[in-house]
CSV table of C-alpha atoms in Angstrom, one decimal:
chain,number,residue,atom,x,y,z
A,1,UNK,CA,0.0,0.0,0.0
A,2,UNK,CA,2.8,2.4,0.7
A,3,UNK,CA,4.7,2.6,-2.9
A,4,UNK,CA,1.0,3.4,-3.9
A,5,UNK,CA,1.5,6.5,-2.1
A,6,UNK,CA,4.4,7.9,-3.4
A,7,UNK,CA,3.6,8.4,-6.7
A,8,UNK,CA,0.5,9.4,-5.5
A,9,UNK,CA,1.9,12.3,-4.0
A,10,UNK,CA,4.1,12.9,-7.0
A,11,UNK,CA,1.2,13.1,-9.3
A,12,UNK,CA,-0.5,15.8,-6.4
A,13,UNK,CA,2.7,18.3,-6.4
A,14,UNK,CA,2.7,18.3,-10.4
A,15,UNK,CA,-1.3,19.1,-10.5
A,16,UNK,CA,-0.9,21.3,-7.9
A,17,UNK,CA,2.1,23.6,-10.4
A,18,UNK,CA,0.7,22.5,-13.4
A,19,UNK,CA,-3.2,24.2,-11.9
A,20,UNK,CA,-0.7,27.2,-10.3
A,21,UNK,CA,0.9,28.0,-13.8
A,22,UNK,CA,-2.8,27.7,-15.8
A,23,UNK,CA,-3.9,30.3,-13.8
A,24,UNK,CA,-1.2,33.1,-15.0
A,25,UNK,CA,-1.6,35.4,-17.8
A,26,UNK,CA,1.1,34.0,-20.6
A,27,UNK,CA,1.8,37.5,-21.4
A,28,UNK,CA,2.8,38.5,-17.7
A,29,UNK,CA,5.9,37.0,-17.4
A,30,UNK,CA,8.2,38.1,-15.2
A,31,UNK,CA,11.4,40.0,-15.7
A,32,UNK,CA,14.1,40.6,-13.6
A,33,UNK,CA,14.8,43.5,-15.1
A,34,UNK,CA,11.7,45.4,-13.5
A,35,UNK,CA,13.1,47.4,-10.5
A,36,UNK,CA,16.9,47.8,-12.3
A,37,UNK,CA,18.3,50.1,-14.8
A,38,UNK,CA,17.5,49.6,-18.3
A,39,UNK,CA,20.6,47.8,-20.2
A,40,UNK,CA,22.7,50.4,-21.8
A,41,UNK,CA,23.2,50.3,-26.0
A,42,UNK,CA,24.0,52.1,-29.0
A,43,UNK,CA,22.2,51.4,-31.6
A,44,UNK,CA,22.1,52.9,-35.2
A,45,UNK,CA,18.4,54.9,-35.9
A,46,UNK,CA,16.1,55.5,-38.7
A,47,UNK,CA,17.6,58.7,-39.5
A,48,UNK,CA,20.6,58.1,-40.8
A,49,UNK,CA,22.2,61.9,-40.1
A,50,UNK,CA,21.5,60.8,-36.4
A,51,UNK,CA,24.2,60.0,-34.1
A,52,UNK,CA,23.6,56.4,-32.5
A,53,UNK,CA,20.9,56.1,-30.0
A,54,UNK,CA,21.1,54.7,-26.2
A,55,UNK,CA,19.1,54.8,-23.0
A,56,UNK,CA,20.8,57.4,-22.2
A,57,UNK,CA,19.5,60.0,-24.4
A,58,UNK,CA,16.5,59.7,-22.8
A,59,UNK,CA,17.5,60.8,-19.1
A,60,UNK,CA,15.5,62.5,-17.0
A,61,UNK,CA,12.0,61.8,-18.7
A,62,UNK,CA,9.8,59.0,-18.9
A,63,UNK,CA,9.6,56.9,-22.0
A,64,UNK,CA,8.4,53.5,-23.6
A,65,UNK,CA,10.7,50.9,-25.9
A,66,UNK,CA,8.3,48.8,-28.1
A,67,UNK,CA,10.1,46.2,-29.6
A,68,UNK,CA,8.7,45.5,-32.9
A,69,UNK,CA,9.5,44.5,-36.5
A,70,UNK,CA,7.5,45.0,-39.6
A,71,UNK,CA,7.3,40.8,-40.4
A,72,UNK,CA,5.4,40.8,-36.7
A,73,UNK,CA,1.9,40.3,-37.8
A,74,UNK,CA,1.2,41.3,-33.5
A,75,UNK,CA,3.1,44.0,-34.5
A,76,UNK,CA,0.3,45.3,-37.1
A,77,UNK,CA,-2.1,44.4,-34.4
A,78,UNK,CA,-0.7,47.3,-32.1
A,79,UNK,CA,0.4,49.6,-33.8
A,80,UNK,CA,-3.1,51.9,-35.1
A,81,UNK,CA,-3.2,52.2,-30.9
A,82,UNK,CA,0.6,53.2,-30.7
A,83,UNK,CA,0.2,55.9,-33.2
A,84,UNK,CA,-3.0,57.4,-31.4
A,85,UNK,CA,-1.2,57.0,-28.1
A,86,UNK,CA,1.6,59.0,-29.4
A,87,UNK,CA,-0.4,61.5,-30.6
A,88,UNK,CA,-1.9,62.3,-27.5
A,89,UNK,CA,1.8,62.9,-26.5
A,90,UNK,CA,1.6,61.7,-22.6
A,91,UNK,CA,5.2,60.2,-23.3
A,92,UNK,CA,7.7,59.5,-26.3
A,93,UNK,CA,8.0,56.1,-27.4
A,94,UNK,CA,11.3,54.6,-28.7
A,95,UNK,CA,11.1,51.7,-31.4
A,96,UNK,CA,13.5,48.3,-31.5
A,97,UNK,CA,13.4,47.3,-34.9
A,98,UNK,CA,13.9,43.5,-33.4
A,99,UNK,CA,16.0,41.0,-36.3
A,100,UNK,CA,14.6,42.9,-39.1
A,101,UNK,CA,16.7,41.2,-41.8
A,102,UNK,CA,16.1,37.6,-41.5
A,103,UNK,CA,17.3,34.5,-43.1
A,104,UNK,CA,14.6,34.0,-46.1
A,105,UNK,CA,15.9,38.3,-46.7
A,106,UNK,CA,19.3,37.1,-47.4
A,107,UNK,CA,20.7,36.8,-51.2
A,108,UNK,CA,20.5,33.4,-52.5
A,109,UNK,CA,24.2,31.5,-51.3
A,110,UNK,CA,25.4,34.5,-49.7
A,111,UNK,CA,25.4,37.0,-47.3
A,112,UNK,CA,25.1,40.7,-46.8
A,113,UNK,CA,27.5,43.2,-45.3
A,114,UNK,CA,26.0,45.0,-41.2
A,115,UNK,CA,26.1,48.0,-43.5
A,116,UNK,CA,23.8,46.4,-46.2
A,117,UNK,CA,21.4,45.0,-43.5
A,118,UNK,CA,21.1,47.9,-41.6
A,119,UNK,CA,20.3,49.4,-45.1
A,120,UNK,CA,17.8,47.3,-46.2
A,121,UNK,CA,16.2,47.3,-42.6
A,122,UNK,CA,16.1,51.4,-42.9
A,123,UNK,CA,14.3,50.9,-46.0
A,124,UNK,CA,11.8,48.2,-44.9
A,125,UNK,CA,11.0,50.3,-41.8
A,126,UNK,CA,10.5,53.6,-43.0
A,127,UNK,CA,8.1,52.0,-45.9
A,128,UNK,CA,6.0,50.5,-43.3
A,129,UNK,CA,5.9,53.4,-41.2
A,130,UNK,CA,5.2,55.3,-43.8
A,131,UNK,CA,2.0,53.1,-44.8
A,132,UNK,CA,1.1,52.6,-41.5
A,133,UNK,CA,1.9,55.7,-39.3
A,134,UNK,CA,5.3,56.0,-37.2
A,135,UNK,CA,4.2,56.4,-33.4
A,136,UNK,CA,8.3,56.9,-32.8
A,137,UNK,CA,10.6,59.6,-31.2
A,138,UNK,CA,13.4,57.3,-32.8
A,139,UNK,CA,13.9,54.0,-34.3
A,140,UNK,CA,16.8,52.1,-33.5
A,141,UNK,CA,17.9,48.9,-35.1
A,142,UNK,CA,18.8,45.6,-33.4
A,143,UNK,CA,20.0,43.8,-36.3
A,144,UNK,CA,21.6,40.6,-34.5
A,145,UNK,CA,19.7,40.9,-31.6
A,146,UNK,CA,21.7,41.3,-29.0
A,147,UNK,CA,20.1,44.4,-27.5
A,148,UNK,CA,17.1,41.8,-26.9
A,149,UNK,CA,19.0,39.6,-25.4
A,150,UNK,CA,20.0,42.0,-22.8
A,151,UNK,CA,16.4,43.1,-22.5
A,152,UNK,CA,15.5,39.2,-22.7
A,153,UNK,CA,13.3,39.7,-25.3
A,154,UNK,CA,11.0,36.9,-26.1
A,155,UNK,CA,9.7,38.0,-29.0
A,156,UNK,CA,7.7,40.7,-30.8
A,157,UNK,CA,6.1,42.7,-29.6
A,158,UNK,CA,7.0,44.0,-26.5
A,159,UNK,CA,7.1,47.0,-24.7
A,160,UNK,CA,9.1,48.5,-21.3
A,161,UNK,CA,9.0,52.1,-19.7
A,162,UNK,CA,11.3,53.3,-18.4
A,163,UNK,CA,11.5,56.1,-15.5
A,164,UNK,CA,13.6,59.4,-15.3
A,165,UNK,CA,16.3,57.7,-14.1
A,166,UNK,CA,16.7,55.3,-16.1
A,167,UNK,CA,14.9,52.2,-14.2
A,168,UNK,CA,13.0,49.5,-15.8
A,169,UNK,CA,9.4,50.1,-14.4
A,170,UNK,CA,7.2,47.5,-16.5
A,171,UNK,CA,7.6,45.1,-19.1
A,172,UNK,CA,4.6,43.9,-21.3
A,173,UNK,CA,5.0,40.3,-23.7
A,174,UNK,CA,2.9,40.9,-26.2
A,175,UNK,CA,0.3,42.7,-27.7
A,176,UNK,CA,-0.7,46.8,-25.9
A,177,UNK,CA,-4.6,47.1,-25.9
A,178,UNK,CA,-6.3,50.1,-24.8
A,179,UNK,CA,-7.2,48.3,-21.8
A,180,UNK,CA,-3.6,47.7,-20.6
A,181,UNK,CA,-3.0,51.0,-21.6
A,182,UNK,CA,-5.6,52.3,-18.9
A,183,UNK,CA,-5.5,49.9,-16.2
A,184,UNK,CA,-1.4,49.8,-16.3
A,185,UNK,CA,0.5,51.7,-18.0
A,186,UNK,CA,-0.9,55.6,-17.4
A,187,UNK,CA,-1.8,54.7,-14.0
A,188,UNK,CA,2.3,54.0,-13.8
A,189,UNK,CA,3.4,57.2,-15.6
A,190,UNK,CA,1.4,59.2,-13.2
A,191,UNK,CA,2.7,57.8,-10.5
A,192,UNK,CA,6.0,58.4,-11.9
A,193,UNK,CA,5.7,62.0,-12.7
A,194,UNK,CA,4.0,62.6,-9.1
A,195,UNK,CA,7.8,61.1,-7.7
């Protein structure tokens, strides 16, 4: 009767995490970045007369990174509600063009130079924002990823804001609704501009 009970009791712990982790919203996971300072980069922008574009520059306000791309079809979702929301300047919003030159972009046997991806990436990008409305103080590109890496980027999109000082406040996976946007995120900025 006894070795009955111990997988018993093994079965019991794995329903009891398995009914734990049905419960959680997917696109609330949990960064460890949240609560510590945004990871510092330089990163080439849109506009090519630009100097390189970091964290940094944005000292001393409060901003949003949306990491996007324009192959993210969750990208299109968002972005008609990014545009409005930056319209209504209540904060800028910086994009991360995330991996924009992928594997199928590449020339048939070959490869192309950083300076012909990051090209071809300011190309792509300013056609789509240009069809679809640029909701962006600045576009940076993170051609390799490895800006998303330090972020820990799962995919796109997703989206962070970030305080005056430079401080990782939220992080959303997925898809900004106008919901989140009122329940979370302007609720947050205003109780950042009140510190």
């Amino acid at each position: 009767m006894k070795k009955f009970l111990i997988p018993l009791g093994l079965f019991l712990v794995l329903v009891g995490f398995l009914a734990v982790g049905l419960t959680r919203n997917p696109q609330e996971i949990p960064s460890p970045l949240v609560g510590k300072p945004a990871p510092a980069f330089a990163l080439p922008t849109l506009d090519r007369s630009a100097p390189p574009f970091g964290p940094q520059d944005m000292r001393g306000q409060i901003w949003m990174l949306n990491v996007w791309a324009t192959w993210c079809a969750a990208c299109r979702e968002e972005h008609p509600l990014l545009v409005a929301f930056s319209k209504a300047n209540q904060l800028p919003i910086v994009g991360l063009s995330y991996k924009e030159i992928q594997s199928q972009d590449m020339p048939p046997g070959g490869q192309l130079s950083p300076e012909d991806k990051l090209q071809r990436a300011r190309e792509r990008s300013a056609q789509w924002l240009q069809r679809y409305g640029n909701p962006y103080a600045a576009t940076v590109f993170d051609l390799d990823g490895r800006v998303g890496i330090d972020y820990g980027v799962y995919g796109v999109p997703e989206t962070y804001v970030i305080d005056q000082k430079g401080v990782i406040r939220y992080k959303r996976v997925g898809v900004i609704t106008q919901e989140l946007l009122d329940a979370q995120i302007l609720p947050l900025v205003k109780k950042l501009n009140a510190l």
